[in-house]
Amino acid sequence: MKNLHSYWAYIVLAVLIFTVVNAIIGLVQKKEFTHKEFRLGLFTLITTHIQLLIGLGWYFMSPWYQALKANGGEVMKEPAARLLAIEHPLTMIIAIVLITIGWSKHKKQVKSEAKFKSFAIFYGLALLLILSRIPWNNWF
C-alpha cells in the first residue's frame, strides 16, 4: 500500500503542476477556458481524491499511526515521526479540500478569466501545501 501511495504521488504531482501552470498561462494570456481545461481540472480532482483514499488506507495500517495511538506524546516530540503521523496527513487533506473548493468555484464562474483564476489560486495553494509536507526522506 505504501508503494502504491508513493508511486501514485508522482502522477498527482505531475498532473497538479501541469494544471496550475496551465491555469496561470491561461490567466496571463487571457485564453478561452475550453473543454481541455475542464477535463484537466477534473482529472486533477479525481487523481488527488484517489491519492487521498490510498493514503488513508495506508495511514491506518502504518507504523506511525500505531505509534501515535500507543504513545502520542513521544511521536509529537520527534519531528520526523510527527511529520508522518500528523503533519503530512492533515496537510494533504487540507490541500485536497482546497482542490475541491477550486473545482466547485470554477463551475460557478461564467468568464474564462474567473475559471482560470479559481484553478490558479486553489490548485496552486494546494500544490504549495503538498510540496511543503511531502516526506522527501521516505519517498522513492
Tab-separated table of N, CA and C in Angstrom:
chain	number	residue	atom	x	y	z
A	1	MET	N	0.832	-1.191	0.000
A	1	MET	CA	0.000	0.000	0.000
A	1	MET	C	0.883	1.263	0.000
A	2	LYS	N	1.990	1.195	0.748
A	2	LYS	CA	2.901	2.343	0.788
A	2	LYS	C	3.479	2.627	-0.590
A	3	ASN	N	3.874	1.566	-1.311
A	3	ASN	CA	4.429	1.749	-2.654
A	3	ASN	C	3.407	2.353	-3.601
A	4	LEU	N	2.184	1.882	-3.544
A	4	LEU	CA	1.118	2.433	-4.381
A	4	LEU	C	0.927	3.917	-4.082
A	5	HIS	N	0.908	4.255	-2.797
A	5	HIS	CA	0.744	5.649	-2.379
A	5	HIS	C	1.908	6.505	-2.891
A	6	SER	N	3.115	5.974	-2.819
A	6	SER	CA	4.291	6.724	-3.267
A	6	SER	C	4.309	6.891	-4.783
A	7	TYR	N	4.026	5.825	-5.508
A	7	TYR	CA	4.048	5.920	-6.969
A	7	TYR	C	2.903	6.777	-7.504
A	8	TRP	N	1.736	6.660	-6.916
A	8	TRP	CA	0.592	7.468	-7.361
A	8	TRP	C	0.870	8.956	-7.109
A	9	ALA	N	1.672	9.246	-6.091
A	9	ALA	CA	2.012	10.637	-5.784
A	9	ALA	C	2.737	11.309	-6.951
A	10	TYR	N	3.543	10.553	-7.690
A	10	TYR	CA	4.202	11.116	-8.868
A	10	TYR	C	3.170	11.576	-9.898
A	11	ILE	N	2.162	10.765	-10.102
A	11	ILE	CA	1.098	11.124	-11.045
A	11	ILE	C	0.369	12.366	-10.559
A	12	VAL	N	0.025	12.372	-9.279
A	12	VAL	CA	-0.690	13.519	-8.699
A	12	VAL	C	0.130	14.794	-8.868
A	13	LEU	N	1.405	14.742	-8.514
A	13	LEU	CA	2.244	15.936	-8.631
A	13	LEU	C	2.365	16.408	-10.075
A	14	ALA	N	2.587	15.497	-10.989
A	14	ALA	CA	2.729	15.870	-12.400
A	14	ALA	C	1.454	16.526	-12.922
A	15	VAL	N	0.324	15.920	-12.628
A	15	VAL	CA	-0.958	16.453	-13.111
A	15	VAL	C	-1.268	17.787	-12.437
A	16	LEU	N	-1.011	17.882	-11.149
A	16	LEU	CA	-1.299	19.121	-10.420
A	16	LEU	C	-0.407	20.263	-10.896
A	17	ILE	N	0.872	19.993	-11.076
A	17	ILE	CA	1.773	21.030	-11.581
A	17	ILE	C	1.337	21.481	-12.979
A	18	PHE	N	1.016	20.524	-13.825
A	18	PHE	CA	0.576	20.857	-15.180
A	18	PHE	C	-0.691	21.709	-15.148
A	19	THR	N	-1.629	21.360	-14.286
A	19	THR	CA	-2.888	22.096	-14.186
A	19	THR	C	-2.659	23.518	-13.693
A	20	VAL	N	-1.812	23.677	-12.685
A	20	VAL	CA	-1.541	25.010	-12.137
A	20	VAL	C	-0.827	25.876	-13.177
A	21	VAL	N	0.176	25.327	-13.828
A	21	VAL	CA	0.899	26.086	-14.855
A	21	VAL	C	-0.041	26.454	-16.001
A	22	ASN	N	-0.875	25.520	-16.426
A	22	ASN	CA	-1.845	25.784	-17.487
A	22	ASN	C	-2.815	26.896	-17.084
A	23	ALA	N	-3.255	26.884	-15.834
A	23	ALA	CA	-4.183	27.912	-15.351
A	23	ALA	C	-3.513	29.283	-15.309
A	24	ILE	N	-2.274	29.331	-14.871
A	24	ILE	CA	-1.555	30.605	-14.818
A	24	ILE	C	-1.329	31.140	-16.230
A	25	ILE	N	-0.934	30.264	-17.146
A	25	ILE	CA	-0.748	30.682	-18.545
A	25	ILE	C	-2.069	31.166	-19.137
A	26	GLY	N	-3.133	30.433	-18.896
A	26	GLY	CA	-4.444	30.835	-19.397
A	26	GLY	C	-4.894	32.171	-18.838
A	27	LEU	N	-4.597	32.405	-17.576
A	27	LEU	CA	-4.969	33.665	-16.929
A	27	LEU	C	-4.149	34.826	-17.480
A	28	VAL	N	-2.848	34.647	-17.580
A	28	VAL	CA	-1.954	35.710	-18.039
A	28	VAL	C	-2.192	36.032	-19.516
A	29	GLN	N	-2.369	35.005	-20.323
A	29	GLN	CA	-2.551	35.212	-21.769
A	29	GLN	C	-4.009	35.431	-22.158
A	30	LYS	N	-4.886	35.471	-21.155
A	30	LYS	CA	-6.319	35.713	-21.382
A	30	LYS	C	-6.911	34.747	-22.413
A	31	LYS	N	-6.590	33.468	-22.235
A	31	LYS	CA	-7.088	32.436	-23.135
A	31	LYS	C	-8.536	32.108	-22.815
A	32	GLU	N	-9.155	31.418	-23.743
A	32	GLU	CA	-10.514	30.920	-23.553
A	32	GLU	C	-10.451	29.609	-22.770
A	33	PHE	N	-11.296	29.473	-21.775
A	33	PHE	CA	-11.377	28.245	-20.981
A	33	PHE	C	-12.141	27.215	-21.802
A	34	THR	N	-11.451	26.166	-22.222
A	34	THR	CA	-12.047	25.190	-23.128
A	34	THR	C	-12.354	23.880	-22.404
A	35	HIS	N	-12.853	22.944	-23.178
A	35	HIS	CA	-13.146	21.613	-22.657
A	35	HIS	C	-11.871	20.928	-22.163
A	36	LYS	N	-10.741	21.270	-22.787
A	36	LYS	CA	-9.451	20.702	-22.375
A	36	LYS	C	-9.138	21.083	-20.927
A	37	GLU	N	-9.315	22.341	-20.588
A	37	GLU	CA	-9.058	22.805	-19.221
A	37	GLU	C	-10.042	22.187	-18.237
A	38	PHE	N	-11.287	22.057	-18.671
A	38	PHE	CA	-12.302	21.416	-17.833
A	38	PHE	C	-11.876	19.987	-17.489
A	39	ARG	N	-11.483	19.246	-18.505
A	39	ARG	CA	-11.062	17.851	-18.305
A	39	ARG	C	-9.799	17.762	-17.451
A	40	LEU	N	-8.873	18.674	-17.686
A	40	LEU	CA	-7.637	18.688	-16.906
A	40	LEU	C	-7.932	18.946	-15.427
A	41	GLY	N	-8.794	19.896	-15.146
A	41	GLY	CA	-9.169	20.176	-13.762
A	41	GLY	C	-9.878	19.000	-13.122
A	42	LEU	N	-10.745	18.352	-13.878
A	42	LEU	CA	-11.463	17.187	-13.367
A	42	LEU	C	-10.513	16.019	-13.133
A	43	PHE	N	-9.602	15.788	-14.052
A	43	PHE	CA	-8.625	14.708	-13.903
A	43	PHE	C	-7.755	14.953	-12.668
A	44	THR	N	-7.380	16.195	-12.442
A	44	THR	CA	-6.598	16.540	-11.251
A	44	THR	C	-7.409	16.268	-9.991
A	45	LEU	N	-8.654	16.660	-10.002
A	45	LEU	CA	-9.535	16.408	-8.858
A	45	LEU	C	-9.638	14.912	-8.579
A	46	ILE	N	-9.845	14.128	-9.607
A	46	ILE	CA	-10.001	12.683	-9.446
A	46	ILE	C	-8.715	12.039	-8.948
A	47	THR	N	-7.575	12.386	-9.548
A	47	THR	CA	-6.315	11.759	-9.121
A	47	THR	C	-5.974	12.106	-7.680
A	48	THR	N	-6.259	13.330	-7.264
A	48	THR	CA	-5.965	13.697	-5.872
A	48	THR	C	-6.899	12.987	-4.901
A	49	HIS	N	-8.135	12.801	-5.282
A	49	HIS	CA	-9.062	12.083	-4.398
A	49	HIS	C	-8.708	10.596	-4.298
A	50	ILE	N	-8.252	10.026	-5.401
A	50	ILE	CA	-7.777	8.638	-5.348
A	50	ILE	C	-6.572	8.543	-4.420
A	51	GLN	N	-5.663	9.509	-4.528
A	51	GLN	CA	-4.489	9.530	-3.647
A	51	GLN	C	-4.920	9.654	-2.179
A	52	LEU	N	-5.935	10.431	-1.927
A	52	LEU	CA	-6.448	10.555	-0.559
A	52	LEU	C	-6.938	9.208	-0.040
A	53	LEU	N	-7.689	8.500	-0.850
A	53	LEU	CA	-8.198	7.193	-0.420
A	53	LEU	C	-7.065	6.193	-0.187
A	54	ILE	N	-6.094	6.171	-1.097
A	54	ILE	CA	-4.937	5.289	-0.915
A	54	ILE	C	-4.171	5.694	0.342
A	55	GLY	N	-3.984	6.987	0.514
A	55	GLY	CA	-3.250	7.492	1.671
A	55	GLY	C	-3.939	7.179	2.986
A	56	LEU	N	-5.242	7.316	3.023
A	56	LEU	CA	-5.970	6.983	4.260
A	56	LEU	C	-5.873	5.499	4.566
A	57	GLY	N	-5.956	4.685	3.530
A	57	GLY	CA	-5.799	3.247	3.731
A	57	GLY	C	-4.432	2.921	4.291
A	58	TRP	N	-3.398	3.520	3.712
A	58	TRP	CA	-2.031	3.285	4.185
A	58	TRP	C	-1.838	3.848	5.592
A	59	TYR	N	-2.395	5.026	5.852
A	59	TYR	CA	-2.194	5.684	7.145
A	59	TYR	C	-2.653	4.800	8.305
A	60	PHE	N	-3.833	4.232	8.187
A	60	PHE	CA	-4.369	3.447	9.303
A	60	PHE	C	-3.689	2.089	9.454
A	61	MET	N	-2.876	1.697	8.466
A	61	MET	CA	-2.072	0.478	8.579
A	61	MET	C	-0.617	0.792	8.937
A	62	SER	N	-0.247	2.056	8.919
A	62	SER	CA	1.149	2.453	9.056
A	62	SER	C	1.662	2.343	10.488
A	63	PRO	N	2.964	2.201	10.626
A	63	PRO	CA	3.558	2.181	11.965
A	63	PRO	C	3.449	3.537	12.666
A	64	TRP	N	3.330	4.618	11.910
A	64	TRP	CA	3.229	5.942	12.529
A	64	TRP	C	1.888	6.119	13.218
A	65	TYR	N	0.844	5.600	12.613
A	65	TYR	CA	-0.466	5.658	13.258
A	65	TYR	C	-0.475	4.791	14.510
A	66	GLN	N	0.139	3.617	14.413
A	66	GLN	CA	0.209	2.723	15.571
A	66	GLN	C	0.996	3.394	16.702
A	67	ALA	N	2.099	4.038	16.365
A	67	ALA	CA	2.909	4.738	17.365
A	67	ALA	C	2.136	5.899	17.975
A	68	LEU	N	1.377	6.591	17.162
A	68	LEU	CA	0.576	7.714	17.654
A	68	LEU	C	-0.472	7.230	18.644
A	69	LYS	N	-1.100	6.105	18.319
A	69	LYS	CA	-2.091	5.532	19.239
A	69	LYS	C	-1.431	5.054	20.536
A	70	ALA	N	-0.260	4.456	20.420
A	70	ALA	CA	0.406	3.873	21.583
A	70	ALA	C	1.008	4.941	22.492
A	71	ASN	N	1.672	5.933	21.887
A	71	ASN	CA	2.356	6.936	22.696
A	71	ASN	C	2.429	8.242	21.914
A	72	GLY	N	1.333	8.967	21.900
A	72	GLY	CA	1.236	10.206	21.140
A	72	GLY	C	2.219	11.274	21.570
A	73	GLY	N	2.531	11.337	22.847
A	73	GLY	CA	3.459	12.339	23.346
A	73	GLY	C	4.849	12.190	22.771
A	74	GLU	N	5.311	10.968	22.673
A	74	GLU	CA	6.643	10.710	22.104
A	74	GLU	C	6.670	11.021	20.608
A	75	VAL	N	5.601	10.699	19.923
A	75	VAL	CA	5.529	10.990	18.489
A	75	VAL	C	5.585	12.495	18.258
A	76	MET	N	4.908	13.256	19.101
A	76	MET	CA	4.875	14.708	18.944
A	76	MET	C	6.233	15.345	19.233
A	77	LYS	N	7.062	14.718	20.037
A	77	LYS	CA	8.393	15.249	20.355
A	77	LYS	C	9.397	15.017	19.229
A	78	GLU	N	9.166	14.001	18.432
A	78	GLU	CA	10.077	13.619	17.350
A	78	GLU	C	9.608	14.246	16.032
A	79	PRO	N	10.365	15.215	15.467
A	79	PRO	CA	9.906	15.909	14.247
A	79	PRO	C	9.616	14.991	13.066
A	80	ALA	N	10.448	13.991	12.828
A	80	ALA	CA	10.234	13.093	11.682
A	80	ALA	C	8.969	12.260	11.868
A	81	ALA	N	8.769	11.764	13.074
A	81	ALA	CA	7.568	10.970	13.355
A	81	ALA	C	6.320	11.841	13.315
A	82	ARG	N	6.427	13.065	13.834
A	82	ARG	CA	5.280	13.982	13.820
A	82	ARG	C	4.882	14.325	12.387
A	83	LEU	N	5.882	14.498	11.518
A	83	LEU	CA	5.594	14.777	10.110
A	83	LEU	C	4.756	13.663	9.504
A	84	LEU	N	5.168	12.418	9.729
A	84	LEU	CA	4.472	11.285	9.118
A	84	LEU	C	3.143	10.963	9.794
A	85	ALA	N	3.049	11.185	11.091
A	85	ALA	CA	1.845	10.803	11.825
A	85	ALA	C	0.772	11.891	11.832
A	86	ILE	N	1.187	13.158	11.792
A	86	ILE	CA	0.219	14.252	11.937
A	86	ILE	C	0.268	15.246	10.774
A	87	GLU	N	1.442	15.839	10.564
A	87	GLU	CA	1.545	16.968	9.632
A	87	GLU	C	1.237	16.578	8.185
A	88	HIS	N	1.829	15.503	7.712
A	88	HIS	CA	1.603	15.079	6.325
A	88	HIS	C	0.125	14.758	6.066
A	89	PRO	N	-0.494	13.895	6.868
A	89	PRO	CA	-1.901	13.567	6.573
A	89	PRO	C	-2.835	14.780	6.654
A	90	LEU	N	-2.683	15.603	7.675
A	90	LEU	CA	-3.584	16.756	7.812
A	90	LEU	C	-3.376	17.780	6.699
A	91	THR	N	-2.130	18.030	6.347
A	91	THR	CA	-1.850	18.989	5.284
A	91	THR	C	-2.376	18.495	3.943
A	92	MET	N	-2.253	17.213	3.682
A	92	MET	CA	-2.745	16.661	2.420
A	92	MET	C	-4.271	16.735	2.344
A	93	ILE	N	-4.925	16.501	3.468
A	93	ILE	CA	-6.386	16.617	3.494
A	93	ILE	C	-6.797	18.060	3.216
A	94	ILE	N	-6.104	19.015	3.825
A	94	ILE	CA	-6.397	20.433	3.579
A	94	ILE	C	-6.163	20.772	2.109
A	95	ALA	N	-5.078	20.256	1.531
A	95	ALA	CA	-4.778	20.517	0.119
A	95	ALA	C	-5.886	19.972	-0.782
A	96	ILE	N	-6.364	18.783	-0.484
A	96	ILE	CA	-7.418	18.193	-1.313
A	96	ILE	C	-8.736	18.936	-1.131
A	97	VAL	N	-8.986	19.451	0.056
A	97	VAL	CA	-10.165	20.302	0.268
A	97	VAL	C	-10.041	21.557	-0.599
A	98	LEU	N	-8.860	22.159	-0.655
A	98	LEU	CA	-8.657	23.343	-1.499
A	98	LEU	C	-8.889	23.024	-2.978
A	99	ILE	N	-8.418	21.882	-3.423
A	99	ILE	CA	-8.650	21.478	-4.816
A	99	ILE	C	-10.144	21.311	-5.073
A	100	THR	N	-10.835	20.706	-4.142
A	100	THR	CA	-12.278	20.511	-4.282
A	100	THR	C	-13.009	21.852	-4.309
A	101	ILE	N	-12.598	22.784	-3.471
A	101	ILE	CA	-13.196	24.120	-3.471
A	101	ILE	C	-12.920	24.814	-4.796
A	102	GLY	N	-11.686	24.707	-5.284
A	102	GLY	CA	-11.346	25.316	-6.575
A	102	GLY	C	-12.183	24.755	-7.708
A	103	TRP	N	-12.399	23.445	-7.686
A	103	TRP	CA	-13.229	22.814	-8.710
A	103	TRP	C	-14.671	23.327	-8.627
A	104	SER	N	-15.200	23.389	-7.417
A	104	SER	CA	-16.580	23.852	-7.234
A	104	SER	C	-16.743	25.316	-7.627
A	105	LYS	N	-15.782	26.143	-7.255
A	105	LYS	CA	-15.870	27.567	-7.585
A	105	LYS	C	-15.769	27.804	-9.096
A	106	HIS	N	-14.916	27.042	-9.765
A	106	HIS	CA	-14.753	27.263	-11.202
A	106	HIS	C	-16.046	26.946	-11.956
A	107	LYS	N	-16.804	25.969	-11.456
A	107	LYS	CA	-18.048	25.591	-12.141
A	107	LYS	C	-19.098	26.702	-12.069
A	108	LYS	N	-19.016	27.531	-11.046
A	108	LYS	CA	-19.991	28.610	-10.875
A	108	LYS	C	-19.624	29.860	-11.677
A	109	GLN	N	-18.400	29.892	-12.182
A	109	GLN	CA	-17.931	31.055	-12.931
A	109	GLN	C	-18.392	30.975	-14.381
A	110	VAL	N	-18.607	32.135	-14.969
A	110	VAL	CA	-19.030	32.198	-16.371
A	110	VAL	C	-17.858	32.590	-17.267
A	111	LYS	N	-17.061	33.540	-16.812
A	111	LYS	CA	-15.948	34.044	-17.619
A	111	LYS	C	-14.728	33.136	-17.495
A	112	SER	N	-14.013	33.037	-18.603
A	112	SER	CA	-12.802	32.212	-18.640
A	112	SER	C	-11.769	32.678	-17.628
A	113	GLU	N	-11.606	33.980	-17.519
A	113	GLU	CA	-10.617	34.536	-16.591
A	113	GLU	C	-10.895	34.085	-15.154
A	114	ALA	N	-12.152	34.100	-14.768
A	114	ALA	CA	-12.517	33.688	-13.412
A	114	ALA	C	-12.288	32.191	-13.202
A	115	LYS	N	-12.535	31.404	-14.219
A	115	LYS	CA	-12.310	29.956	-14.128
A	115	LYS	C	-10.817	29.654	-13.956
A	116	PHE	N	-9.993	30.291	-14.797
A	116	PHE	CA	-8.550	30.104	-14.675
A	116	PHE	C	-8.053	30.590	-13.313
A	117	LYS	N	-8.618	31.679	-12.844
A	117	LYS	CA	-8.196	32.243	-11.559
A	117	LYS	C	-8.525	31.286	-10.414
A	118	SER	N	-9.694	30.662	-10.461
A	118	SER	CA	-10.060	29.688	-9.431
A	118	SER	C	-9.073	28.528	-9.392
A	119	PHE	N	-8.729	28.012	-10.561
A	119	PHE	CA	-7.760	26.915	-10.623
A	119	PHE	C	-6.384	27.386	-10.150
A	120	ALA	N	-5.954	28.536	-10.622
A	120	ALA	CA	-4.620	29.024	-10.267
A	120	ALA	C	-4.498	29.226	-8.758
A	121	ILE	N	-5.499	29.806	-8.144
A	121	ILE	CA	-5.423	30.096	-6.708
A	121	ILE	C	-5.565	28.831	-5.877
A	122	PHE	N	-6.650	28.109	-6.043
A	122	PHE	CA	-6.924	26.977	-5.158
A	122	PHE	C	-6.030	25.768	-5.443
A	123	TYR	N	-5.862	25.446	-6.710
A	123	TYR	CA	-4.981	24.325	-7.042
A	123	TYR	C	-3.528	24.710	-6.733
A	124	GLY	N	-3.186	25.984	-6.948
A	124	GLY	CA	-1.839	26.461	-6.646
A	124	GLY	C	-1.527	26.404	-5.159
A	125	LEU	N	-2.460	26.844	-4.327
A	125	LEU	CA	-2.264	26.748	-2.872
A	125	LEU	C	-2.139	25.292	-2.436
A	126	ALA	N	-2.956	24.443	-3.018
A	126	ALA	CA	-2.873	23.010	-2.698
A	126	ALA	C	-1.506	22.456	-3.080
A	127	LEU	N	-1.001	22.844	-4.240
A	127	LEU	CA	0.320	22.384	-4.668
A	127	LEU	C	1.398	22.821	-3.680
A	128	LEU	N	1.338	24.060	-3.234
A	128	LEU	CA	2.323	24.549	-2.263
A	128	LEU	C	2.246	23.763	-0.954
A	129	LEU	N	1.033	23.503	-0.487
A	129	LEU	CA	0.880	22.718	0.745
A	129	LEU	C	1.430	21.312	0.567
A	130	ILE	N	1.118	20.696	-0.544
A	130	ILE	CA	1.592	19.333	-0.802
A	130	ILE	C	3.118	19.296	-0.831
A	131	LEU	N	3.707	20.235	-1.547
A	131	LEU	CA	5.169	20.262	-1.635
A	131	LEU	C	5.821	20.531	-0.276
A	132	SER	N	5.128	21.267	0.578
A	132	SER	CA	5.699	21.600	1.887
A	132	SER	C	5.720	20.421	2.852
A	133	ARG	N	4.863	19.434	2.645
A	133	ARG	CA	4.761	18.343	3.612
A	133	ARG	C	4.968	16.954	3.015
A	134	ILE	N	5.590	16.873	1.863
A	134	ILE	CA	5.979	15.565	1.342
A	134	ILE	C	7.146	15.081	2.194
A	135	PRO	N	7.081	13.876	2.695
A	135	PRO	CA	8.230	13.350	3.454
A	135	PRO	C	9.336	12.916	2.492
A	136	TRP	N	10.124	13.874	2.050
A	136	TRP	CA	11.114	13.662	1.000
A	136	TRP	C	12.086	12.531	1.338
A	137	ASN	N	12.440	12.380	2.620
A	137	ASN	CA	13.392	11.330	3.017
A	137	ASN	C	12.833	9.919	2.838
A	138	ASN	N	11.520	9.780	2.891
A	138	ASN	CA	10.891	8.464	2.794
A	138	ASN	C	10.370	8.159	1.401
A	139	TRP	N	10.485	9.118	0.509
A	139	TRP	CA	9.886	8.976	-0.815
A	139	TRP	C	10.894	8.390	-1.779
A	140	PHE	N	10.425	7.630	-2.731
A	140	PHE	CA	11.331	6.999	-3.705
A	140	PHE	C	12.000	8.051	-4.551
